[in-house]
Amino acid sequence: MKKVVGVINLVDEKNTLSELTNHRSFASVPFAGRYRLIDFSLSNLTNAGVNTVAVFTREKYRSLFDHLGSGREWDLDRHQGGLFFQPPADEERRNSGDIHSFYENLSFFKRSLSHYVLVTNGQLVWNVDFDQIIDEHEAENADITVVYKPCDDPYTSGSHYNVLYTNDDERVDRLNLGVEPLPGDNVFLNTFLMKSSLLISLVEDSIESGKHESINEAIAANLDRYHVHAHHFGGYVTFIDSVESYYRYSMEMLDPNVTQELFYNTGPIYTKVKHESPAKYLESSNVSNSLIANGCTISGTVENSILFRGIRVGKGAVIKNSIIMQKCEIGEGAVIENVILDKDVSVSPNEKVISEDQPRVIAKSTVI
């Protein structure tokens, strides 16, 4: 699809995942045994034929660069279009709103031959048909189409999102930014479509007037001026904004109904390929209701857990209700329960790491 350029906007990411975002961006947090969070939105774009994608970043993007590389796995390593990384050009504005990132990259949009800009973020776990949204946008003759999901998640309590209100024709008449949603409220997924020329105009006007720090503020301030249509996304989507919600959504990946909808009902979800041997289950292993990635060697017991690549579980070790990221070593007789181990953690033989109430995060490269 040559008429759309994609943007994955990571500028307003929040570091709300404790140790998991100490050394990486939110979008590069591992998920579901082999993916990173950004894989979902990036795959959704390329599944819709969007072959020019810019990633707007702010900080801690080294692991993201390493993961995405040239974009080959998403068919974005190409001579025309492709994958573009856009870190902040002005260090003094590193902590400013995303409107400045769009302004710094206006030449990217002006050089593009695309008719539309499709903006999304990098922390949504979902599988959305962007072609359908584009068709609906044109059928409604909208200036801007925003994507929302009714809030039915108890884990959003105490969290702040952008909430939109519509009339009977699904036209947005109010957009409240940074509020705590009530059950049934329409949560704006920070995903929208508009003409490239309109985006350029909104950004230039915002900078000239000094009124808006974010592109969402600019949209909210112009609801009377433009036809802003709301698209209701009815599929599976996550609201990850805490360690607790990350843990809960990760555990949902053990439900075959969820994985069927997320990975098989629409387009494929791509990720960086790691060429490792299949997981090895030794005679003493006992594995149930778990995701085990390639390169693992299992000699102990694993229940209701997610193990990423290259993990070694010693004989007699027990892992329950936990998320173990790549290259961890679990010694013989160790017990891990209700815990998230970041990558390269080593647990000594017979050690016990158990969390009773909330999931506990063990930082990268910790030795226990």
mmCIF file of C-alpha atoms in Angstrom:
data_model
loop_
_atom_site.group_PDB
_atom_site.id
_atom_site.type_symbol
_atom_site.label_atom_id
_atom_site.label_comp_id
_atom_site.label_asym_id
_atom_site.label_seq_id
_atom_site.Cartn_x
_atom_site.Cartn_y
_atom_site.Cartn_z
ATOM 1 C CA MET A 1 0.000 0.000 0.000
ATOM 2 C CA LYS A 2 1.806 3.096 -1.254
ATOM 3 C CA LYS A 3 -0.747 5.678 -0.116
ATOM 4 C CA VAL A 4 -0.058 5.301 3.618
ATOM 5 C CA VAL A 5 3.045 6.015 5.689
ATOM 6 C CA GLY A 6 3.146 4.558 9.196
ATOM 7 C CA VAL A 7 4.458 6.056 12.434
ATOM 8 C CA ILE A 8 5.032 4.145 15.666
ATOM 9 C CA ASN A 9 5.132 6.911 18.233
ATOM 10 C CA LEU A 10 7.168 6.019 21.341
ATOM 11 C CA VAL A 11 7.815 9.576 22.490
ATOM 12 C CA ASP A 12 5.287 9.577 25.331
ATOM 13 C CA GLU A 13 6.158 6.158 26.738
ATOM 14 C CA LYS A 14 5.990 5.880 30.526
ATOM 15 C CA ASN A 15 8.511 3.890 32.553
ATOM 16 C CA THR A 16 5.890 2.035 34.575
ATOM 17 C CA LEU A 17 7.259 -1.508 34.402
ATOM 18 C CA SER A 18 9.790 -1.231 37.224
ATOM 19 C CA GLU A 19 13.089 -2.967 36.429
ATOM 20 C CA LEU A 20 11.799 -4.133 33.043
ATOM 21 C CA THR A 21 12.165 -0.603 31.635
ATOM 22 C CA ASN A 22 15.329 0.397 33.480
ATOM 23 C CA HIS A 23 17.522 -0.418 30.486
ATOM 24 C CA ARG A 24 15.082 -0.684 27.576
ATOM 25 C CA SER A 25 12.176 1.224 26.092
ATOM 26 C CA PHE A 26 8.622 0.136 26.871
ATOM 27 C CA ALA A 27 8.125 -1.009 23.282
ATOM 28 C CA SER A 28 11.089 -3.384 23.447
ATOM 29 C CA VAL A 29 9.909 -5.241 26.565
ATOM 30 C CA PRO A 30 9.775 -8.995 25.792
ATOM 31 C CA PHE A 31 6.356 -10.626 25.571
ATOM 32 C CA ALA A 32 4.854 -14.088 25.035
ATOM 33 C CA GLY A 33 8.082 -16.065 24.909
ATOM 34 C CA ARG A 34 9.614 -14.711 21.713
ATOM 35 C CA TYR A 35 8.195 -11.279 20.844
ATOM 36 C CA ARG A 36 8.738 -7.652 21.812
ATOM 37 C CA LEU A 37 5.750 -5.365 22.378
ATOM 38 C CA ILE A 38 6.535 -3.305 19.267
ATOM 39 C CA ASP A 39 6.230 -6.416 17.057
ATOM 40 C CA PHE A 40 2.447 -6.265 17.168
ATOM 41 C CA SER A 41 1.880 -2.725 15.886
ATOM 42 C CA LEU A 42 4.733 -3.037 13.381
ATOM 43 C CA SER A 43 3.307 -6.309 12.026
ATOM 44 C CA ASN A 44 -0.159 -4.767 11.804
ATOM 45 C CA LEU A 45 1.229 -1.977 9.641
ATOM 46 C CA THR A 46 3.145 -4.241 7.286
ATOM 47 C CA ASN A 47 0.197 -6.667 7.042
ATOM 48 C CA ALA A 48 -1.779 -3.717 5.654
ATOM 49 C CA GLY A 49 0.869 -3.136 3.009
ATOM 50 C CA VAL A 50 2.408 -0.085 4.701
ATOM 51 C CA ASN A 51 6.004 -0.234 3.486
ATOM 52 C CA THR A 52 7.304 3.029 4.937
ATOM 53 C CA VAL A 53 7.375 3.150 8.735
ATOM 54 C CA ALA A 54 9.042 5.673 11.035
ATOM 55 C CA VAL A 55 9.697 4.876 14.698
ATOM 56 C CA PHE A 56 9.777 8.025 16.840
ATOM 57 C CA THR A 57 11.875 7.347 19.939
ATOM 58 C CA ARG A 58 12.937 9.337 22.978
ATOM 59 C CA GLU A 59 15.351 7.340 25.132
ATOM 60 C CA LYS A 60 16.760 3.882 25.919
ATOM 61 C CA TYR A 61 16.345 2.755 22.337
ATOM 62 C CA ARG A 62 19.525 0.659 21.922
ATOM 63 C CA SER A 63 17.749 -2.666 22.505
ATOM 64 C CA LEU A 64 14.991 -1.539 20.146
ATOM 65 C CA PHE A 65 17.508 -0.820 17.384
ATOM 66 C CA ASP A 66 19.110 -4.210 17.962
ATOM 67 C CA HIS A 67 15.752 -5.974 17.768
ATOM 68 C CA LEU A 68 14.378 -4.246 14.664
ATOM 69 C CA GLY A 69 17.644 -3.946 12.763
ATOM 70 C CA SER A 70 17.017 -3.220 9.098
ATOM 71 C CA GLY A 71 13.401 -4.347 9.378
ATOM 72 C CA ARG A 72 14.044 -7.475 7.323
ATOM 73 C CA GLU A 73 11.626 -9.695 9.269
ATOM 74 C CA TRP A 74 8.838 -7.199 8.485
ATOM 75 C CA ASP A 75 9.857 -6.853 4.811
ATOM 76 C CA LEU A 76 11.027 -3.288 5.455
ATOM 77 C CA ASP A 77 14.630 -3.643 4.265
ATOM 78 C CA ARG A 78 13.948 -2.027 0.910
ATOM 79 C CA HIS A 79 15.409 0.634 -1.382
ATOM 80 C CA GLN A 80 12.196 2.651 -1.535
ATOM 81 C CA GLY A 81 10.471 3.243 1.777
ATOM 82 C CA GLY A 82 11.478 0.912 4.583
ATOM 83 C CA LEU A 83 12.091 1.373 8.297
ATOM 84 C CA PHE A 84 13.288 4.700 9.710
ATOM 85 C CA PHE A 85 14.438 5.431 13.273
ATOM 86 C CA GLN A 86 13.872 9.001 14.393
ATOM 87 C CA PRO A 87 15.466 9.751 17.794
ATOM 88 C CA PRO A 88 15.122 13.304 19.160
ATOM 89 C CA ALA A 89 17.148 15.798 17.153
ATOM 90 C CA ASP A 90 17.029 18.471 19.855
ATOM 91 C CA GLU A 91 18.320 17.174 23.196
ATOM 92 C CA GLU A 92 16.877 20.195 24.996
ATOM 93 C CA ARG A 93 13.394 19.047 24.006
ATOM 94 C CA ARG A 94 13.877 15.412 25.055
ATOM 95 C CA ASN A 95 11.231 15.822 27.762
ATOM 96 C CA SER A 96 8.792 17.827 25.643
ATOM 97 C CA GLY A 97 5.557 16.504 24.181
ATOM 98 C CA ASP A 98 5.492 14.541 20.949
ATOM 99 C CA ILE A 99 4.396 17.536 18.852
ATOM 100 C CA HIS A 100 8.065 18.543 18.721
ATOM 101 C CA SER A 101 9.071 15.120 17.391
ATOM 102 C CA PHE A 102 6.525 15.451 14.608
ATOM 103 C CA TYR A 103 7.793 18.962 13.899
ATOM 104 C CA GLU A 104 11.435 17.834 13.764
ATOM 105 C CA ASN A 105 10.414 15.234 11.190
ATOM 106 C CA LEU A 106 8.128 17.301 8.966
ATOM 107 C CA SER A 107 10.527 16.807 6.070
ATOM 108 C CA PHE A 108 9.918 13.050 6.361
ATOM 109 C CA PHE A 109 6.202 13.588 5.755
ATOM 110 C CA LYS A 110 6.690 16.259 3.099
ATOM 111 C CA ARG A 111 9.035 14.021 1.084
ATOM 112 C CA SER A 112 6.657 11.094 1.316
ATOM 113 C CA LEU A 113 4.409 10.401 -1.642
ATOM 114 C CA SER A 114 1.806 8.919 0.686
ATOM 115 C CA HIS A 115 -1.667 10.373 0.918
ATOM 116 C CA TYR A 116 -2.277 9.333 4.534
ATOM 117 C CA VAL A 117 -0.358 9.052 7.801
ATOM 118 C CA LEU A 118 -1.285 6.205 10.147
ATOM 119 C CA VAL A 119 0.038 6.727 13.683
ATOM 120 C CA THR A 120 0.008 4.095 16.419
ATOM 121 C CA ASN A 121 2.065 3.257 19.523
ATOM 122 C CA GLY A 122 4.403 0.434 20.416
ATOM 123 C CA GLN A 123 2.917 -1.043 23.577
ATOM 124 C CA LEU A 124 -0.404 -2.433 22.345
ATOM 125 C CA VAL A 125 -0.677 -6.206 22.040
ATOM 126 C CA TRP A 126 -3.295 -6.587 19.329
ATOM 127 C CA ASN A 127 -3.920 -7.822 15.809
ATOM 128 C CA VAL A 128 -5.866 -5.177 13.910
ATOM 129 C CA ASP A 129 -6.861 -4.921 10.263
ATOM 130 C CA PHE A 130 -5.687 -1.440 9.298
ATOM 131 C CA ASP A 131 -7.098 -1.907 5.802
ATOM 132 C CA GLN A 132 -10.568 -1.958 7.328
ATOM 133 C CA ILE A 133 -9.886 1.284 9.203
ATOM 134 C CA ILE A 134 -8.624 3.000 6.052
ATOM 135 C CA ASP A 135 -11.689 1.863 4.085
ATOM 136 C CA GLU A 136 -13.996 3.084 6.849
ATOM 137 C CA HIS A 137 -12.191 6.430 6.994
ATOM 138 C CA GLU A 138 -12.768 6.984 3.295
ATOM 139 C CA ALA A 139 -16.374 5.738 3.394
ATOM 140 C CA GLU A 140 -17.160 8.191 6.209
ATOM 141 C CA ASN A 141 -15.376 11.009 4.387
ATOM 142 C CA ALA A 142 -13.609 11.748 7.674
ATOM 143 C CA ASP A 143 -10.753 14.167 8.219
ATOM 144 C CA ILE A 144 -9.347 12.085 11.076
ATOM 145 C CA THR A 145 -10.220 8.561 12.225
ATOM 146 C CA VAL A 146 -9.285 7.568 15.771
ATOM 147 C CA VAL A 147 -9.369 4.007 17.136
ATOM 148 C CA TYR A 148 -10.907 3.167 20.496
ATOM 149 C CA LYS A 149 -11.792 0.226 22.701
ATOM 150 C CA PRO A 150 -14.496 0.271 25.412
ATOM 151 C CA CYS A 151 -12.878 -0.092 28.825
ATOM 152 C CA ASP A 152 -13.755 -3.394 30.437
ATOM 153 C CA ASP A 153 -10.475 -3.982 32.257
ATOM 154 C CA PRO A 154 -10.352 -3.720 36.057
ATOM 155 C CA TYR A 155 -6.583 -3.203 35.886
ATOM 156 C CA THR A 156 -7.088 0.289 34.421
ATOM 157 C CA SER A 157 -8.316 1.446 37.834
ATOM 158 C CA GLY A 158 -6.020 4.195 39.044
ATOM 159 C CA SER A 159 -4.387 4.524 35.609
ATOM 160 C CA HIS A 160 -4.767 7.431 33.229
ATOM 161 C CA TYR A 161 -5.766 7.137 29.584
ATOM 162 C CA ASN A 162 -7.334 9.254 26.891
ATOM 163 C CA VAL A 163 -11.107 8.828 26.785
ATOM 164 C CA LEU A 164 -13.325 9.843 23.867
ATOM 165 C CA TYR A 165 -17.058 10.440 23.564
ATOM 166 C CA THR A 166 -19.074 10.127 20.365
ATOM 167 C CA ASN A 167 -22.505 10.919 19.016
ATOM 168 C CA ASP A 168 -24.795 8.380 17.372
ATOM 169 C CA ASP A 169 -22.840 8.644 14.108
ATOM 170 C CA GLU A 170 -19.538 7.721 15.791
ATOM 171 C CA ARG A 171 -18.314 11.281 15.396
ATOM 172 C CA VAL A 172 -16.049 12.349 18.263
ATOM 173 C CA ASP A 173 -17.427 15.352 20.134
ATOM 174 C CA ARG A 174 -15.148 15.202 23.186
ATOM 175 C CA LEU A 175 -11.670 13.860 23.918
ATOM 176 C CA ASN A 176 -10.487 13.940 27.529
ATOM 177 C CA LEU A 177 -6.756 13.441 27.914
ATOM 178 C CA GLY A 178 -5.068 11.805 30.884
ATOM 179 C CA VAL A 179 -8.112 10.721 32.881
ATOM 180 C CA GLU A 180 -9.034 7.587 34.799
ATOM 181 C CA PRO A 181 -11.557 5.652 32.664
ATOM 182 C CA LEU A 182 -14.759 4.312 34.127
ATOM 183 C CA PRO A 183 -16.159 0.917 33.094
ATOM 184 C CA GLY A 184 -17.627 1.273 29.610
ATOM 185 C CA ASP A 185 -15.676 4.422 28.726
ATOM 186 C CA ASN A 186 -14.149 4.513 25.249
ATOM 187 C CA VAL A 187 -10.365 4.425 25.619
ATOM 188 C CA PHE A 188 -8.521 6.075 22.735
ATOM 189 C CA LEU A 189 -5.770 3.679 21.663
ATOM 190 C CA ASN A 190 -3.513 6.535 20.494
ATOM 191 C CA THR A 191 -3.966 5.255 16.967
ATOM 192 C CA PHE A 192 -5.278 7.537 14.237
ATOM 193 C CA LEU A 193 -5.367 8.138 10.494
ATOM 194 C CA MET A 194 -5.392 11.454 8.635
ATOM 195 C CA LYS A 195 -4.118 13.007 5.433
ATOM 196 C CA SER A 196 -0.432 13.862 5.427
ATOM 197 C CA SER A 197 -1.271 17.456 4.565
ATOM 198 C CA LEU A 198 -3.597 17.745 7.563
ATOM 199 C CA LEU A 199 -0.990 16.333 9.948
ATOM 200 C CA ILE A 200 1.584 18.817 8.661
ATOM 201 C CA SER A 201 -0.893 21.666 9.117
ATOM 202 C CA LEU A 202 -1.814 20.622 12.672
ATOM 203 C CA VAL A 203 1.837 20.332 13.683
ATOM 204 C CA GLU A 204 2.874 23.656 12.141
ATOM 205 C CA ASP A 205 -0.090 25.471 13.685
ATOM 206 C CA SER A 206 0.619 23.946 17.093
ATOM 207 C CA ILE A 207 4.259 24.999 17.045
ATOM 208 C CA GLU A 208 3.458 28.482 15.756
ATOM 209 C CA SER A 209 0.765 29.107 18.369
ATOM 210 C CA GLY A 210 2.554 27.307 21.188
ATOM 211 C CA LYS A 211 -0.780 25.953 22.395
ATOM 212 C CA HIS A 212 -0.267 22.203 22.102
ATOM 213 C CA GLU A 213 2.491 19.951 23.413
ATOM 214 C CA SER A 214 1.114 16.738 21.921
ATOM 215 C CA ILE A 215 -0.582 15.654 18.727
ATOM 216 C CA ASN A 216 -3.504 14.355 20.813
ATOM 217 C CA GLU A 217 -3.970 17.840 22.280
ATOM 218 C CA ALA A 218 -4.074 19.241 18.760
ATOM 219 C CA ILE A 219 -6.754 16.728 17.734
ATOM 220 C CA ALA A 220 -8.813 17.404 20.874
ATOM 221 C CA ALA A 221 -8.693 21.154 20.258
ATOM 222 C CA ASN A 222 -9.986 20.820 16.699
ATOM 223 C CA LEU A 223 -13.002 18.530 17.118
ATOM 224 C CA ASP A 224 -15.336 21.348 16.035
ATOM 225 C CA ARG A 225 -13.209 22.155 13.005
ATOM 226 C CA TYR A 226 -12.693 18.665 11.598
ATOM 227 C CA HIS A 227 -14.781 15.540 11.138
ATOM 228 C CA VAL A 228 -13.152 13.158 13.606
ATOM 229 C CA HIS A 229 -14.592 9.681 13.165
ATOM 230 C CA ALA A 230 -14.241 6.957 15.816
ATOM 231 C CA HIS A 231 -13.505 3.354 14.848
ATOM 232 C CA HIS A 232 -14.528 0.768 17.430
ATOM 233 C CA PHE A 233 -11.906 -1.979 17.665
ATOM 234 C CA GLY A 234 -13.686 -5.079 18.895
ATOM 235 C CA GLY A 235 -10.785 -7.498 19.132
ATOM 236 C CA TYR A 236 -8.303 -8.455 21.816
ATOM 237 C CA VAL A 237 -6.092 -5.628 23.057
ATOM 238 C CA THR A 238 -3.989 -5.065 26.168
ATOM 239 C CA PHE A 239 -3.801 -2.102 28.515
ATOM 240 C CA ILE A 240 -0.291 -2.668 29.891
ATOM 241 C CA ASP A 241 0.735 0.115 32.258
ATOM 242 C CA SER A 242 2.136 -1.688 35.312
ATOM 243 C CA VAL A 243 4.037 -4.798 36.318
ATOM 244 C CA GLU A 244 0.754 -6.344 37.477
ATOM 245 C CA SER A 245 -1.004 -5.782 34.149
ATOM 246 C CA TYR A 246 2.063 -6.966 32.200
ATOM 247 C CA TYR A 247 2.086 -10.153 34.255
ATOM 248 C CA ARG A 248 -1.657 -10.741 33.894
ATOM 249 C CA TYR A 249 -1.698 -10.188 30.135
ATOM 250 C CA SER A 250 1.349 -12.419 29.753
ATOM 251 C CA MET A 251 -0.429 -15.205 31.616
ATOM 252 C CA GLU A 252 -3.387 -14.819 29.248
ATOM 253 C CA MET A 253 -1.083 -16.082 26.502
ATOM 254 C CA LEU A 254 -1.482 -19.534 28.083
ATOM 255 C CA ASP A 255 -5.169 -19.456 27.075
ATOM 256 C CA PRO A 256 -5.507 -21.052 23.596
ATOM 257 C CA ASN A 257 -8.577 -18.924 22.851
ATOM 258 C CA VAL A 258 -6.545 -15.751 23.330
ATOM 259 C CA THR A 259 -3.600 -16.958 21.274
ATOM 260 C CA GLN A 260 -5.928 -18.130 18.510
ATOM 261 C CA GLU A 261 -7.436 -14.651 18.177
ATOM 262 C CA LEU A 262 -4.153 -12.804 18.573
ATOM 263 C CA PHE A 263 -1.907 -14.859 16.296
ATOM 264 C CA TYR A 264 -4.112 -16.747 13.825
ATOM 265 C CA ASN A 265 -7.396 -14.942 13.087
ATOM 266 C CA THR A 266 -6.005 -11.921 11.213
ATOM 267 C CA GLY A 267 -2.481 -11.361 9.907
ATOM 268 C CA PRO A 268 0.752 -12.957 11.164
ATOM 269 C CA ILE A 269 2.840 -11.335 13.902
ATOM 270 C CA TYR A 270 6.501 -11.142 12.924
ATOM 271 C CA THR A 271 9.567 -10.868 15.130
ATOM 272 C CA LYS A 272 13.342 -11.085 14.943
ATOM 273 C CA VAL A 273 14.326 -14.650 14.118
ATOM 274 C CA LYS A 274 16.762 -16.437 16.403
ATOM 275 C CA HIS A 275 18.249 -19.572 14.883
ATOM 276 C CA GLU A 276 18.526 -21.903 17.865
ATOM 277 C CA SER A 277 17.862 -25.565 18.407
ATOM 278 C CA PRO A 278 14.423 -26.766 19.558
ATOM 279 C CA ALA A 279 13.720 -26.930 23.279
ATOM 280 C CA LYS A 280 15.109 -30.061 24.925
ATOM 281 C CA TYR A 281 13.059 -31.919 27.556
ATOM 282 C CA LEU A 282 15.152 -34.339 29.570
ATOM 283 C CA GLU A 283 13.797 -37.450 31.236
ATOM 284 C CA SER A 284 13.378 -35.714 34.617
ATOM 285 C CA SER A 285 11.346 -32.809 33.153
ATOM 286 C CA ASN A 286 7.657 -32.210 33.827
ATOM 287 C CA VAL A 287 6.041 -29.362 31.868
ATOM 288 C CA SER A 288 2.364 -28.355 31.864
ATOM 289 C CA ASN A 289 0.372 -25.391 30.503
ATOM 290 C CA SER A 290 3.458 -23.384 29.590
ATOM 291 C CA LEU A 291 5.103 -21.640 26.647
ATOM 292 C CA ILE A 292 8.669 -22.857 26.101
ATOM 293 C CA ALA A 293 10.796 -21.072 23.503
ATOM 294 C CA ASN A 294 13.560 -22.611 21.409
ATOM 295 C CA GLY A 295 16.999 -23.167 22.872
ATOM 296 C CA CYS A 296 15.724 -24.141 26.339
ATOM 297 C CA THR A 297 16.887 -27.205 28.258
ATOM 298 C CA ILE A 298 14.386 -28.431 30.834
ATOM 299 C CA SER A 299 15.326 -30.925 33.535
ATOM 300 C CA GLY A 300 12.876 -29.774 36.214
ATOM 301 C CA THR A 301 9.189 -28.906 36.623
ATOM 302 C CA VAL A 302 7.517 -25.990 34.818
ATOM 303 C CA GLU A 303 3.838 -25.132 35.435
ATOM 304 C CA ASN A 304 1.724 -22.248 34.123
ATOM 305 C CA SER A 305 4.791 -20.292 33.039
ATOM 306 C CA ILE A 306 6.424 -18.604 30.056
ATOM 307 C CA LEU A 307 10.067 -19.343 29.277
ATOM 308 C CA PHE A 308 11.938 -17.306 26.672
ATOM 309 C CA ARG A 309 14.925 -18.489 24.617
ATOM 310 C CA GLY A 310 17.947 -20.340 25.927
ATOM 311 C CA ILE A 311 16.850 -20.996 29.511
ATOM 312 C CA ARG A 312 18.324 -23.876 31.502
ATOM 313 C CA VAL A 313 16.206 -25.415 34.247
ATOM 314 C CA GLY A 314 18.145 -27.770 36.503
ATOM 315 C CA LYS A 315 17.010 -31.141 37.791
ATOM 316 C CA GLY A 316 14.560 -30.874 40.666
ATOM 317 C CA ALA A 317 13.944 -27.152 40.067
ATOM 318 C CA VAL A 318 10.322 -25.963 40.149
ATOM 319 C CA ILE A 319 8.950 -22.962 38.218
ATOM 320 C CA LYS A 320 5.302 -21.982 38.748
ATOM 321 C CA ASN A 321 3.241 -19.035 37.534
ATOM 322 C CA SER A 322 6.339 -17.164 36.376
ATOM 323 C CA ILE A 323 7.872 -15.388 33.390
ATOM 324 C CA ILE A 324 11.523 -16.232 32.728
ATOM 325 C CA MET A 325 13.284 -14.119 30.103
ATOM 326 C CA GLN A 326 16.091 -15.219 27.813
ATOM 327 C CA LYS A 327 19.345 -16.838 28.909
ATOM 328 C CA CYS A 328 18.402 -17.351 32.565
ATOM 329 C CA GLU A 329 19.912 -20.207 34.559
ATOM 330 C CA ILE A 330 17.777 -21.970 37.188
ATOM 331 C CA GLY A 331 19.911 -24.200 39.397
ATOM 332 C CA GLU A 332 19.029 -27.690 40.604
ATOM 333 C CA GLY A 333 16.407 -27.744 43.332
ATOM 334 C CA ALA A 334 15.596 -24.030 43.028
ATOM 335 C CA VAL A 335 11.979 -22.872 43.412
ATOM 336 C CA ILE A 336 10.576 -19.931 41.397
ATOM 337 C CA GLU A 337 6.948 -18.870 41.930
ATOM 338 C CA ASN A 338 4.970 -15.751 40.916
ATOM 339 C CA VAL A 339 8.151 -14.073 39.687
ATOM 340 C CA ILE A 340 9.352 -12.236 36.571
ATOM 341 C CA LEU A 341 13.055 -12.826 35.888
ATOM 342 C CA ASP A 342 14.592 -10.377 33.432
ATOM 343 C CA LYS A 343 17.242 -11.715 31.050
ATOM 344 C CA ASP A 344 20.529 -13.293 32.179
ATOM 345 C CA VAL A 345 19.422 -13.904 35.770
ATOM 346 C CA SER A 346 21.125 -16.788 37.559
ATOM 347 C CA VAL A 347 19.388 -18.587 40.432
ATOM 348 C CA SER A 348 21.715 -20.769 42.483
ATOM 349 C CA PRO A 349 20.848 -24.371 43.366
ATOM 350 C CA ASN A 350 18.208 -24.817 46.083
ATOM 351 C CA GLU A 351 17.433 -21.084 46.266
ATOM 352 C CA LYS A 352 13.775 -20.070 46.661
ATOM 353 C CA VAL A 353 12.352 -16.958 44.967
ATOM 354 C CA ILE A 354 8.653 -16.768 45.819
ATOM 355 C CA SER A 355 6.249 -13.829 45.755
ATOM 356 C CA GLU A 356 3.034 -14.193 47.697
ATOM 357 C CA ASP A 357 0.870 -11.256 46.559
ATOM 358 C CA GLN A 358 2.115 -9.252 43.556
ATOM 359 C CA PRO A 359 4.533 -10.560 40.920
ATOM 360 C CA ARG A 360 8.121 -9.754 41.833
ATOM 361 C CA VAL A 361 10.575 -8.504 39.215
ATOM 362 C CA ILE A 362 14.227 -9.586 39.379
ATOM 363 C CA ALA A 363 16.461 -7.184 37.473
ATOM 364 C CA LYS A 364 18.632 -8.138 34.514
ATOM 365 C CA SER A 365 21.852 -10.077 35.239
ATOM 366 C CA THR A 366 21.055 -10.535 38.944
ATOM 367 C CA VAL A 367 22.685 -13.491 40.690
ATOM 368 C CA ILE A 368 20.606 -15.062 43.484
#
